[in-house]
Amino acid sequence: MNLIVIDFETYYSKEYGLKKYTTEEYIRDEQFETIGVAVKVNDEDTEWFTGSHADTASFLGRFDWANSFVVGHNMRFDAAILSWRYGIRPLALGDTMGMGQVLHGLTNSVALKSLSELYGIGEKGTEVEDALGKHRLDFTQQEMARYGSYCVNDVELTHKLFKLMIPKFSRTELKLIDLTIRMFSEPKLVLDKLLLIKHLNAVVTKKENLLQEAGVDKDDLMSNPKFAELLRKYGVTPPMKTSSTTGKETYAFAKTDEDFKALLEHENPTIQILTAARLGNKSTIEETRTEQFINIANRGLLPVPLKYSGATVSHRWSGVDGINLQNLPRTSELRRAITAPKGYKIVASDLSNIELRLAYWFAGSTNKVNQIRNGIDLYKQSAAEITGTDYDQVSKDLRFVFKVVNLSGIYGVGAGKMHSILKQGGAEKDLNEVKNIVYAYRQSNPELTSAWYKAGDMLSAIHKNQAFSMGPNGIITAVSGGMRKPNGMVLGLPNLRKLKSADGTGESWAYDKLMGRSIIPEYIHPAKTFQRCIQSLARDIIGDQLVNIAKRYPVVLTVHDEIVCLAKEEEVEDCVAYMTQCMTTAPDWCADLPLACEVGVGDNYMDAK
């Protein structure tokens, strides 16, 4: 198999470019124009070509794409051009930007310029800045020659980066990069445009009616106490923070407060509307996203834009390109608008409470793991053990309380936050009662508390550059600057050290994290370290399963612990059986972990759930 490195240079202007357009919108726009392309095959000299669309297609036709591993820096962009503009779909796809995200994303920009400087392999040119507003025929011969040299240099830098980084990636991870790119560059999902238009009208009308019916005026929105009361009215506990000026707790309602901005994507559309109005936004996330879906439907199929290892602390995927499909509310009509092509069905499967299962397994809680294996409902069992209620008499409401207790308790969540989570879910409990439940839960799960202490020892070992491991068979090991997982990837904790805690009452562990252009300290504690391991290992399990499923069926989306694929109507039964087999088979490093999944089938994404 050949290694091909590629880089396209395309027309852009102040009004038409990736700063104002999404990648999908930019490449599909009628203004799109290839200025030139550089291609390197194996260790041969890089070739630069510029010409008409037909001539460029002819040039690209010289290469054996069907038997090549094709790499680019931000390959989602180059692969989409190859696929949408030239009908080329290589055997395998790689991306040095995604690889850089895993290895260096916590503390470094993963732009080609930054990574090249970090590795000391050369300098990226600036000729692209001179191409602003220039079509191919606007370049002089000398200008085009300089632009070609710039593009060739980019390809050479990318080639060097790839050779340096690939030894640190398993075949599974390289395949995940490939599949992530293909979800975008080879779209298969169809958007129901008529349903989207209907939904947009309904969302706009609902927003107008809500603000009127609620009697909400500008004073209510801009007054912190009144806005906080509005949120409480709809079951949401207002986000809080410690004031940097007074040192006292205050409402986190600023545009820069992450917990507040997160309410823009709350599952309850009413909360989205109120938050958007408070921020002065003309549209809610649901409106904007629906409009984007309509525009995409006008252009063709739905490319799924995901960033491989977008969450640098856990290596999970993240949304990108303005339509974050990682957080579509379960009740949103946008799910119904995502449909299968004719002759196919959407088959969606998600792992059942994978983090809970993995946490108890990792902590060595043999009793809990056996209960899971025997089909016992852990939420009901916890409720029965802690409240003295007979297992068969545990009510739906009580089960919900202990669902929250289990899912939050495994990560050491305290009574205050637990009380807030329960309240948001509609379970009104006295704070003292919640404190007693949290205490009883921890007392009944000593393996968990022991695992948190071991995570603290892990932090100390990393800081001292000492050997240490935790989890069954020592699957997580301390390495310089982080924790190595079974697949060889490292959960980074760069420059780990003790700092004065955020509340000023003591010392806390902190590590370096890039925020914008600055490196800031990110605080971490033992239970959070344990959480990071569990969430990242859960991601690795779903990653293995995704690769296996993709061997037989096209995977079109992954969301946290869920895999979505397409199956021909006559193959649905076989697809469900195969997905179930894949998603209930654990990787070798956790072969004794009992897994379960739920599989749904439908003509659209919502019905498949």
Coordinates of C-alpha atoms in Angstrom, one line a residue:
M1 CA 0.0 0.0 0.0
N2 CA 1.3 3.4 -1.0
L3 CA 1.5 6.4 1.4
I4 CA 0.2 9.5 -0.3
V5 CA 0.3 13.0 1.4
I6 CA -1.9 15.6 -0.2
D7 CA -2.7 19.3 0.3
F8 CA -5.2 21.4 -1.7
E9 CA -4.9 25.2 -2.1
T10 CA -8.3 26.8 -2.8
Y11 CA -9.8 30.2 -3.5
Y12 CA -10.9 32.3 -0.5
S13 CA -11.8 35.9 0.2
K14 CA -12.8 38.1 3.0
E15 CA -16.4 37.1 2.6
Y16 CA -15.9 33.5 1.4
G17 CA -13.6 31.4 3.6
L18 CA -13.4 29.0 6.5
K19 CA -13.7 31.8 9.0
K20 CA -17.2 32.5 7.9
Y21 CA -18.3 29.2 6.3
T22 CA -18.4 25.7 7.7
T23 CA -16.2 23.2 5.9
E24 CA -19.2 21.6 4.3
E25 CA -20.7 24.9 3.2
Y26 CA -17.4 26.2 1.8
I27 CA -16.6 23.1 -0.3
R28 CA -20.1 22.8 -1.7
D29 CA -20.4 26.5 -2.5
E30 CA -20.5 27.5 -6.1
Q31 CA -17.6 29.9 -5.5
F32 CA -15.3 26.9 -4.6
E33 CA -12.2 26.7 -6.8
T34 CA -9.1 24.6 -6.6
I35 CA -6.0 26.8 -7.2
G36 CA -3.6 23.9 -7.1
V37 CA -2.8 20.7 -5.3
A38 CA 0.5 19.1 -4.1
V39 CA 0.9 15.3 -3.9
K40 CA 3.7 13.2 -2.5
V41 CA 3.9 9.4 -3.0
N42 CA 5.9 7.5 -0.5
D43 CA 9.4 9.1 -0.4
E44 CA 9.3 10.5 -3.9
D45 CA 9.5 14.2 -4.7
T46 CA 6.3 16.1 -4.1
E47 CA 4.5 17.2 -7.3
W48 CA 2.6 20.5 -7.6
F49 CA -0.1 21.0 -10.1
T50 CA -2.3 23.9 -11.1
G51 CA -4.9 24.0 -13.9
S52 CA -8.5 23.9 -14.7
H53 CA -10.9 21.6 -12.9
A54 CA -10.8 19.1 -15.7
D55 CA -7.0 19.2 -15.9
T56 CA -6.7 18.8 -12.1
A57 CA -9.0 15.8 -12.2
S58 CA -6.8 14.3 -14.9
F59 CA -3.7 15.0 -12.8
L60 CA -5.3 13.3 -9.8
G61 CA -6.3 10.4 -11.9
R62 CA -2.7 9.4 -12.3
F63 CA -2.5 8.2 -8.7
D64 CA -3.5 4.8 -7.3
W65 CA -5.9 6.0 -4.7
A66 CA -7.7 2.6 -4.4
N67 CA -4.5 1.1 -3.0
S68 CA -3.2 4.1 -1.0
F69 CA -3.2 5.4 2.6
V70 CA -3.8 9.1 2.0
V71 CA -2.8 11.6 4.7
G72 CA -3.3 15.3 5.1
H73 CA -3.2 18.0 7.8
N74 CA -6.9 18.4 8.6
M75 CA -7.8 15.6 6.2
R76 CA -11.5 16.1 6.7
F77 CA -11.1 19.2 4.4
D78 CA -8.9 17.5 1.8
A79 CA -10.8 14.2 1.8
A80 CA -14.1 16.1 1.2
I81 CA -12.6 17.9 -1.8
L82 CA -11.3 14.6 -3.2
S83 CA -14.7 13.0 -2.7
W84 CA -17.2 15.7 -3.5
R85 CA -15.3 17.5 -6.2
Y86 CA -13.3 14.7 -7.9
G87 CA -15.1 11.5 -7.0
I88 CA -12.0 10.0 -5.3
R89 CA -12.4 7.8 -2.2
P90 CA -9.0 6.4 -1.2
L91 CA -8.4 3.0 0.5
A92 CA -7.5 4.6 3.9
L93 CA -7.4 8.1 5.3
G94 CA -5.1 9.6 7.9
D95 CA -4.9 13.0 9.6
T96 CA -1.8 14.6 11.3
M97 CA -4.0 17.2 12.9
G98 CA -6.0 14.6 14.7
M99 CA -2.9 12.7 15.7
G100 CA -1.4 15.9 17.0
Q101 CA -4.6 16.5 19.0
V102 CA -4.0 13.2 20.9
L103 CA -0.2 13.8 21.5
H104 CA 0.0 17.5 22.1
G105 CA -3.5 19.0 22.1
L106 CA -3.5 19.7 25.9
T107 CA -0.7 22.3 25.7
N108 CA 0.0 23.1 22.0
S109 CA -1.9 24.3 19.0
V110 CA -2.2 21.5 16.5
A111 CA -1.9 23.8 13.5
L112 CA 0.7 22.7 11.0
K113 CA 2.9 25.7 11.8
S114 CA 2.9 25.0 15.6
L115 CA 3.5 21.2 15.3
S116 CA 6.3 21.8 12.8
E117 CA 8.0 24.1 15.2
L118 CA 7.4 21.8 18.1
Y119 CA 9.1 18.9 16.3
G120 CA 11.8 21.1 14.7
I121 CA 11.2 19.8 11.2
G122 CA 11.0 23.1 9.3
E123 CA 8.9 26.3 9.0
K124 CA 5.6 26.8 7.4
G125 CA 5.4 29.6 4.8
T126 CA 3.0 32.5 4.7
E127 CA 2.3 32.7 1.0
V128 CA -1.3 31.7 1.5
E129 CA -1.9 35.2 3.0
D130 CA -1.0 36.7 -0.4
A131 CA -3.6 34.6 -2.1
L132 CA -6.6 36.4 -0.4
G133 CA -9.2 37.1 -3.0
K134 CA -7.2 35.7 -5.9
H135 CA -8.7 33.2 -8.4
R136 CA -6.4 30.8 -10.2
L137 CA -6.1 33.0 -13.3
D138 CA -5.3 36.1 -11.2
F139 CA -1.9 34.7 -10.3
T140 CA 1.2 35.7 -12.3
Q141 CA 3.6 32.9 -13.2
Q142 CA 6.0 33.9 -10.5
E143 CA 3.2 34.2 -7.9
M144 CA 1.9 30.8 -8.7
A145 CA 5.4 29.3 -8.5
R146 CA 5.8 30.7 -5.0
Y147 CA 2.4 29.4 -4.1
G148 CA 3.3 26.0 -5.4
S149 CA 6.5 26.0 -3.4
Y150 CA 4.5 26.9 -0.3
C151 CA 2.1 24.0 -0.9
V152 CA 4.9 21.6 -1.5
N153 CA 6.5 22.6 1.7
D154 CA 3.2 22.0 3.6
V155 CA 3.1 18.5 2.2
E156 CA 6.7 17.8 3.1
L157 CA 6.1 19.0 6.7
T158 CA 2.9 16.8 6.9
H159 CA 4.9 13.8 5.6
K160 CA 7.6 14.3 8.3
L161 CA 5.0 14.7 11.0
F162 CA 3.2 11.6 10.0
K163 CA 6.3 9.5 10.0
L164 CA 7.2 10.8 13.5
M165 CA 3.8 10.3 15.0
I166 CA 2.5 7.1 13.5
P167 CA 4.6 4.8 15.8
K168 CA 2.5 6.0 18.7
F169 CA -0.8 4.9 17.2
S170 CA -2.3 1.5 17.1
R171 CA -4.0 0.1 14.0
T172 CA -7.4 0.5 15.7
E173 CA -6.8 4.2 16.4
L174 CA -5.6 4.8 12.8
K175 CA -8.8 3.1 11.6
L176 CA -10.9 5.3 13.9
I177 CA -9.3 8.3 12.3
D178 CA -10.2 6.9 8.9
L179 CA -13.8 6.2 9.9
T180 CA -14.2 9.6 11.5
I181 CA -13.1 11.4 8.3
R182 CA -15.4 9.2 6.1
M183 CA -18.5 10.0 8.2
F184 CA -17.9 13.5 6.8
S185 CA -16.3 13.0 3.4
E186 CA -18.6 10.1 2.3
P187 CA -22.0 11.2 3.7
K188 CA -25.0 8.8 3.5
L189 CA -27.7 10.3 5.7
V190 CA -30.7 12.1 4.2
L191 CA -32.3 15.2 5.8
D192 CA -36.1 15.6 5.7
K193 CA -36.3 19.2 4.5
L194 CA -40.1 19.6 4.8
L195 CA -40.0 18.3 8.4
L196 CA -37.2 20.8 9.2
I197 CA -39.0 23.8 7.8
K198 CA -42.1 22.8 9.9
H199 CA -39.9 22.3 13.0
L200 CA -38.3 25.7 12.5
N201 CA -41.6 27.5 12.4
A202 CA -42.7 25.7 15.5
V203 CA -39.6 26.6 17.4
V204 CA -39.8 30.3 16.5
T205 CA -43.5 30.4 17.5
K206 CA -42.9 28.6 20.7
K207 CA -40.1 31.0 21.7
E208 CA -42.3 34.0 21.1
N209 CA -45.2 32.5 23.0
L210 CA -43.1 31.4 25.9
L211 CA -41.6 34.8 26.5
Q212 CA -45.1 36.3 26.4
E213 CA -46.7 33.7 28.6
A214 CA -43.9 33.8 31.1
G215 CA -44.3 37.5 31.4
V216 CA -40.5 37.8 31.0
D217 CA -39.3 41.3 30.3
K218 CA -35.7 42.7 30.1
D219 CA -35.5 43.4 33.8
D220 CA -36.3 39.8 34.6
L221 CA -33.7 38.6 32.2
M222 CA -30.9 41.0 33.3
S223 CA -31.5 40.8 37.1
N224 CA -29.5 38.0 38.5
P225 CA -31.9 37.1 41.3
K226 CA -35.0 37.2 39.0
F227 CA -33.2 35.2 36.3
A228 CA -32.1 32.6 38.8
E229 CA -35.7 32.3 40.0
L230 CA -36.8 31.8 36.4
L231 CA -34.4 28.9 36.1
R232 CA -35.6 27.4 39.3
K233 CA -39.1 27.6 38.1
Y234 CA -38.2 25.3 35.3
G235 CA -36.3 22.9 37.5
V236 CA -32.8 24.1 36.8
T237 CA -30.4 25.0 39.6
P238 CA -28.6 28.3 38.7
P239 CA -24.9 27.8 38.0
M240 CA -22.6 29.4 40.6
K241 CA -19.0 30.5 40.9
T242 CA -16.6 32.2 43.3
S243 CA -16.2 35.9 42.6
S244 CA -12.6 36.8 41.9
T245 CA -13.2 40.2 43.5
T246 CA -15.2 39.4 46.7
G247 CA -14.2 35.7 47.1
K248 CA -17.9 35.0 47.7
E249 CA -20.2 32.6 45.8
T250 CA -22.2 34.4 43.1
Y251 CA -24.3 33.5 40.1
A252 CA -22.3 32.4 37.0
F253 CA -24.3 34.3 34.4
A254 CA -21.6 35.9 32.4
K255 CA -21.1 35.3 28.7
T256 CA -17.7 33.6 29.6
D257 CA -19.1 31.2 32.2
E258 CA -19.0 27.8 30.7
D259 CA -21.7 26.3 33.0
F260 CA -24.0 29.1 32.0
K261 CA -23.3 28.8 28.2
A262 CA -24.0 25.1 28.5
L263 CA -27.6 26.0 29.2
L264 CA -27.9 27.1 25.6
E265 CA -27.8 23.4 24.8
H266 CA -30.0 22.2 27.6
E267 CA -32.4 19.4 26.8
N268 CA -35.4 21.6 27.7
P269 CA -35.9 24.0 24.8
T270 CA -37.5 26.5 27.3
I271 CA -34.1 26.8 29.1
Q272 CA -32.4 27.3 25.8
I273 CA -34.8 30.1 25.0
L274 CA -34.4 31.9 28.3
T275 CA -30.6 31.6 28.3
A276 CA -30.4 32.9 24.7
A277 CA -32.6 35.8 25.6
R278 CA -30.5 36.6 28.6
L279 CA -27.3 36.6 26.4
G280 CA -29.0 38.8 23.8
N281 CA -28.9 36.1 21.2
K282 CA -31.5 36.5 18.5
S283 CA -31.8 32.7 17.9
T284 CA -31.6 29.7 20.1
I285 CA -29.3 26.8 19.4
E286 CA -32.3 24.8 18.2
E287 CA -33.2 27.5 15.7
T288 CA -29.7 28.0 14.4
R289 CA -29.1 24.3 14.1
T290 CA -32.4 23.7 12.3
E291 CA -31.6 26.5 9.8
Q292 CA -28.2 24.9 9.2
F293 CA -29.8 21.5 8.6
I294 CA -32.2 23.1 6.1
N295 CA -29.3 24.7 4.3
I296 CA -27.4 21.4 4.2
A297 CA -30.5 19.7 2.9
N298 CA -30.5 22.1 0.0
R299 CA -26.9 21.1 -0.9
G300 CA -27.2 17.4 -0.5
L301 CA -26.6 14.6 2.0
L302 CA -25.7 15.2 5.7
P303 CA -21.9 15.0 6.3
V304 CA -21.3 14.2 9.9
P305 CA -18.5 16.5 11.2
L306 CA -16.7 15.0 14.2
K307 CA -13.3 15.8 15.7
Y308 CA -11.3 12.7 16.5
S309 CA -10.1 13.0 20.1
G310 CA -11.7 16.4 20.3
A311 CA -11.9 16.0 24.1
T312 CA -8.2 16.0 24.8
V313 CA -8.6 14.8 28.4
S314 CA -10.5 11.7 27.5
H315 CA -9.9 11.2 23.7
R316 CA -13.6 11.2 23.1
W317 CA -15.0 12.6 19.9
S318 CA -16.4 16.1 19.9
G319 CA -18.7 18.1 17.5
V320 CA -17.4 20.6 15.1
D321 CA -18.4 22.7 12.1
G322 CA -21.4 24.3 13.8
I323 CA -23.7 21.3 14.1
N324 CA -22.7 19.4 17.2
L325 CA -24.4 16.0 16.7
Q326 CA -22.9 14.9 20.0
N327 CA -25.6 16.7 22.0
L328 CA -28.8 16.5 20.0
P329 CA -31.6 16.5 22.6
R330 CA -33.4 13.1 22.6
T331 CA -36.7 14.8 22.1
S332 CA -35.6 17.1 19.3
E333 CA -37.3 16.8 15.9
L334 CA -33.9 17.2 14.4
R335 CA -33.4 13.5 15.2
R336 CA -36.5 12.6 13.3
A337 CA -35.2 14.7 10.3
I338 CA -32.1 12.6 10.0
T339 CA -33.3 9.7 7.8
A340 CA -31.9 6.6 6.1
P341 CA -31.5 6.6 2.3
K342 CA -34.1 4.6 0.3
G343 CA -33.8 0.9 0.8
Y344 CA -31.9 1.3 4.1
K345 CA -32.7 1.5 7.8
I346 CA -30.9 3.3 10.6
V347 CA -29.7 0.9 13.2
A348 CA -28.5 2.5 16.5
S349 CA -27.0 0.7 19.4
D350 CA -25.7 2.0 22.7
L351 CA -23.9 0.4 25.6
S352 CA -26.0 0.0 28.7
N353 CA -24.6 2.1 31.6
I354 CA -21.0 1.4 30.5
E355 CA -19.4 3.9 32.8
L356 CA -21.1 2.4 35.9
R357 CA -20.1 -1.2 34.9
L358 CA -16.6 -0.1 34.0
A359 CA -16.1 1.9 37.3
Y360 CA -17.1 -1.1 39.5
W361 CA -15.0 -3.5 37.4
F362 CA -12.0 -1.1 37.5
A363 CA -12.3 -0.6 41.3
G364 CA -12.4 -4.4 41.8
S365 CA -15.9 -4.5 43.2
T366 CA -16.5 -8.2 42.5
N367 CA -19.9 -8.3 44.1
K368 CA -21.2 -5.4 41.9
V369 CA -19.8 -7.0 38.8
N370 CA -21.4 -10.3 39.6
Q371 CA -24.8 -8.5 40.2
I372 CA -24.4 -6.9 36.8
R373 CA -23.6 -10.3 35.2
N374 CA -26.6 -11.8 36.8
G375 CA -29.0 -9.1 35.5
I376 CA -29.7 -7.4 38.8
D377 CA -30.8 -3.8 38.5
L378 CA -28.0 -1.9 40.4
Y379 CA -30.2 1.1 41.0
K380 CA -32.9 -0.9 42.7
Q381 CA -30.3 -3.0 44.5
S382 CA -28.7 0.1 46.0
A383 CA -32.0 1.5 47.0
A384 CA -32.9 -1.7 48.7
E385 CA -29.6 -2.0 50.5
I386 CA -29.5 1.6 51.7
T387 CA -33.1 2.3 52.5
G388 CA -34.1 -1.2 53.7
T389 CA -36.9 -1.4 51.0
D390 CA -37.6 -4.8 49.6
Y391 CA -35.9 -5.1 46.1
D392 CA -39.3 -5.8 44.4
Q393 CA -40.9 -2.9 46.2
V394 CA -38.5 -0.2 45.0
S395 CA -40.7 2.5 43.3
K396 CA -39.9 4.2 40.0
D397 CA -39.1 7.5 41.9
L398 CA -36.9 5.8 44.4
R399 CA -35.1 3.9 41.6
F400 CA -34.4 7.3 39.9
V401 CA -32.9 8.7 43.1
F402 CA -30.5 5.8 43.3
K403 CA -29.7 5.9 39.6
V404 CA -28.4 9.4 40.2
V405 CA -26.6 8.2 43.4
N406 CA -24.9 5.5 41.5
L407 CA -24.0 7.4 38.3
S408 CA -22.7 10.4 40.2
G409 CA -21.5 8.5 43.3
I410 CA -18.9 6.5 41.4
Y411 CA -17.1 9.7 40.7
G412 CA -17.2 11.0 44.3
V413 CA -19.9 13.6 43.8
G414 CA -20.7 15.2 47.1
A415 CA -24.1 15.8 48.7
G416 CA -24.5 19.4 47.6
K417 CA -24.1 18.6 43.9
M418 CA -26.0 15.4 44.2
H419 CA -28.9 17.4 45.8
S420 CA -28.8 19.8 42.9
I421 CA -28.8 17.0 40.3
L422 CA -31.8 15.3 42.0
K423 CA -33.7 18.6 42.1
Q424 CA -33.1 19.2 38.4
G425 CA -34.5 15.7 37.7
G426 CA -37.6 16.5 39.7
A427 CA -36.7 14.6 42.9
E428 CA -37.1 17.0 45.9
K429 CA -35.0 15.7 48.8
D430 CA -33.8 17.4 52.0
L431 CA -30.1 18.1 51.8
N432 CA -29.5 16.3 55.1
E433 CA -31.2 13.2 53.7
V434 CA -29.0 13.4 50.6
K435 CA -25.9 13.7 52.8
N436 CA -27.0 10.5 54.6
I437 CA -27.5 8.7 51.3
V438 CA -24.1 9.7 50.0
Y439 CA -22.5 8.6 53.2
A440 CA -24.3 5.3 53.2
Y441 CA -23.4 4.7 49.5
R442 CA -19.7 5.3 50.1
Q443 CA -19.8 3.0 53.1
S444 CA -21.4 0.2 51.1
N445 CA -18.8 0.6 48.3
P446 CA -15.4 0.6 49.9
E447 CA -13.7 -0.6 46.7
L448 CA -14.7 2.7 45.1
T449 CA -13.3 4.9 47.8
S450 CA -10.1 2.8 47.7
A451 CA -9.9 3.3 43.9
W452 CA -10.1 7.1 44.5
Y453 CA -7.2 6.9 47.0
K454 CA -5.2 4.9 44.4
A455 CA -5.9 7.6 41.8
G456 CA -4.4 10.0 44.3
D457 CA -1.3 7.8 44.6
M458 CA -1.2 7.8 40.8
L459 CA -1.0 11.6 40.8
S460 CA 1.9 11.5 43.3
A461 CA 3.7 8.9 41.2
I462 CA 3.4 10.9 38.0
H463 CA 4.6 14.0 39.9
K464 CA 7.6 12.1 41.3
N465 CA 8.2 10.2 38.0
Q466 CA 7.8 6.9 39.8
A467 CA 6.4 3.6 38.5
F468 CA 2.8 3.0 39.5
S469 CA -0.3 1.2 38.1
M470 CA -3.9 0.8 39.0
G471 CA -6.9 -1.1 37.8
P472 CA -7.2 -4.9 37.1
N473 CA -3.8 -6.3 36.0
G474 CA -2.4 -2.7 36.3
I475 CA -4.0 -1.6 33.0
I476 CA -3.3 2.1 33.8
T477 CA 0.3 2.9 34.3
A478 CA 2.1 6.1 35.3
V479 CA 4.4 7.6 32.7
S480 CA 6.1 10.9 32.4
G481 CA 3.4 13.6 32.0
G482 CA 0.4 11.3 32.3
M483 CA -1.3 7.9 32.5
R484 CA -0.9 5.2 29.8
K485 CA -3.9 3.2 28.8
P486 CA -4.0 -0.4 27.5
N487 CA -4.0 0.8 23.8
G488 CA -0.8 2.8 24.4
M489 CA -2.4 6.2 24.4
V490 CA -1.6 8.6 27.2
L491 CA -4.1 10.6 29.3
G492 CA -2.0 13.8 29.6
L493 CA -1.2 15.6 32.9
P494 CA 1.6 17.8 31.7
N495 CA 3.6 19.7 34.4
L496 CA 1.6 18.1 37.2
R497 CA 2.2 19.9 40.5
K498 CA 0.6 21.1 43.7
L499 CA -0.8 24.6 43.7
K500 CA -2.8 26.7 46.1
S501 CA -6.4 25.5 45.7
A502 CA -9.0 27.6 43.8
D503 CA -10.8 28.4 47.1
G504 CA -7.5 29.3 48.8
T505 CA -8.0 26.8 51.6
G506 CA -5.2 24.4 50.8
E507 CA -3.3 22.8 48.0
S508 CA -4.6 20.9 45.0
W509 CA -3.1 19.1 42.1
A510 CA -3.0 21.0 38.8
Y511 CA -1.6 20.5 35.3
D512 CA -1.0 22.7 32.3
K513 CA -3.8 23.2 29.8
L514 CA -4.0 25.4 26.7
M515 CA -6.8 28.0 26.8
G516 CA -6.8 30.2 23.8
R517 CA -3.2 31.2 23.4
S518 CA -2.4 30.9 27.1
I519 CA -1.3 28.0 29.3
I520 CA -3.5 27.9 32.5
P521 CA -3.5 25.6 35.5
E522 CA -6.3 23.0 35.3
Y523 CA -7.1 21.6 38.8
I524 CA -7.7 17.9 39.3
H525 CA -8.3 15.6 42.3
P526 CA -8.2 11.9 42.8
A527 CA -11.9 11.1 42.2
K528 CA -11.7 13.2 39.0
T529 CA -8.6 11.3 38.0
F530 CA -10.5 8.1 38.4
Q531 CA -13.4 9.5 36.4
R532 CA -11.0 10.5 33.6
C533 CA -9.7 6.9 33.4
I534 CA -13.2 5.4 33.3
Q535 CA -14.6 7.8 30.7
S536 CA -11.6 7.3 28.5
L537 CA -11.6 3.5 28.8
A538 CA -15.3 3.6 27.9
R539 CA -14.4 5.5 24.8
D540 CA -11.7 2.9 23.9
I541 CA -14.3 0.1 24.3
I542 CA -16.7 1.8 22.0
G543 CA -13.9 2.6 19.6
D544 CA -13.0 -1.1 19.3
Q545 CA -16.6 -2.0 18.7
L546 CA -17.0 0.8 16.1
V547 CA -14.1 -0.6 14.1
N548 CA -15.5 -4.1 14.2
I549 CA -19.0 -3.0 13.2
A550 CA -17.6 -1.0 10.3
K551 CA -16.1 -4.2 8.8
R552 CA -19.6 -5.2 7.7
Y553 CA -21.9 -2.1 7.9
P554 CA -21.2 1.6 7.2
V555 CA -21.0 3.6 10.5
V556 CA -22.5 7.0 10.0
L557 CA -22.3 8.5 13.5
T558 CA -21.1 7.9 17.0
V559 CA -22.4 9.7 20.1
H560 CA -20.7 9.0 23.4
D561 CA -21.6 5.3 24.0
E562 CA -23.7 4.9 20.9
I563 CA -22.9 3.7 17.4
V564 CA -25.2 4.4 14.4
C565 CA -25.0 2.5 11.2
L566 CA -27.0 1.8 8.0
A567 CA -28.3 -1.6 6.9
K568 CA -30.1 -2.6 3.8
E569 CA -33.7 -3.4 4.6
E570 CA -33.2 -7.1 3.9
E571 CA -30.1 -7.2 6.1
V572 CA -31.6 -5.5 9.2
E573 CA -32.0 -8.7 11.3
D574 CA -28.5 -9.8 10.6
C575 CA -27.2 -6.3 11.3
V576 CA -28.9 -6.2 14.7
A577 CA -27.5 -9.6 15.6
Y578 CA -24.0 -8.6 14.5
M579 CA -24.1 -5.2 16.3
T580 CA -25.3 -6.9 19.5
Q581 CA -22.4 -9.4 19.2
C582 CA -19.9 -6.7 18.7
M583 CA -21.2 -4.4 21.5
T584 CA -21.4 -7.2 24.1
T585 CA -17.8 -8.4 23.4
A586 CA -15.2 -6.6 25.6
P587 CA -11.6 -6.0 24.4
D588 CA -9.0 -8.4 25.7
W589 CA -7.8 -6.1 28.4
C590 CA -11.2 -6.2 30.1
A591 CA -12.5 -9.6 28.8
D592 CA -14.3 -10.4 32.0
L593 CA -16.3 -7.1 32.0
P594 CA -20.0 -7.9 31.4
L595 CA -21.4 -5.7 28.7
A596 CA -25.0 -5.2 27.5
C597 CA -26.5 -3.0 24.8
E598 CA -29.8 -1.8 23.4
V599 CA -30.4 -1.8 19.6
G600 CA -33.1 0.1 17.8
V601 CA -34.1 0.2 14.1
G602 CA -36.0 3.0 12.3
D603 CA -36.4 5.0 9.1
N604 CA -35.0 7.9 11.0
Y605 CA -32.6 8.5 13.9
M606 CA -35.3 9.2 16.5
D607 CA -37.3 6.0 15.7
A608 CA -34.1 4.0 15.9
K609 CA -33.7 5.2 19.5

